[in-house]
């Protein structure tokens, strides 16, 4: 594996994980809210 291929694959993997984390954040907050509401009721 050349250095160029390594750098491109590293950045691609980083940005894919970053996009997934950004998209899942609202769902995590929603789940936290619903669980808290369920426990306190």
XYZ file of C-alpha atoms in Angstrom:
41
model
C 0.000 0.000 0.000
C 1.459 3.314 -1.018
C 1.482 6.359 1.202
C -1.071 8.151 -0.994
C -3.526 5.246 -0.811
C -3.059 5.039 2.958
C -3.735 8.752 3.473
C -6.838 8.695 1.265
C -8.256 5.616 3.004
C -7.503 7.059 6.457
C -9.301 10.318 5.682
C -12.207 8.468 4.080
C -12.641 6.265 7.138
C -12.418 9.270 9.458
C -15.017 11.274 7.560
C -17.415 8.334 7.244
C -17.271 7.789 11.010
C -17.681 11.523 11.613
C -20.802 11.679 9.399
C -22.298 8.617 11.138
C -21.638 10.161 14.567
C -23.257 13.455 13.533
C -26.313 11.666 12.150
C -26.755 9.435 15.215
C -26.418 12.201 17.807
C -30.092 13.312 17.640
C -31.221 9.696 17.950
C -29.059 9.211 21.037
C -30.557 12.318 22.656
C -34.069 11.134 21.751
C -33.411 7.708 23.285
C -32.004 9.329 26.422
C -35.084 11.535 26.735
C -37.511 8.633 26.236
C -35.711 6.396 28.732
C -35.629 9.200 31.302
C -39.325 9.860 30.756
C -40.107 6.142 31.127
C -38.090 5.773 34.345
C -39.541 8.894 35.986
C -43.170 8.060 35.224
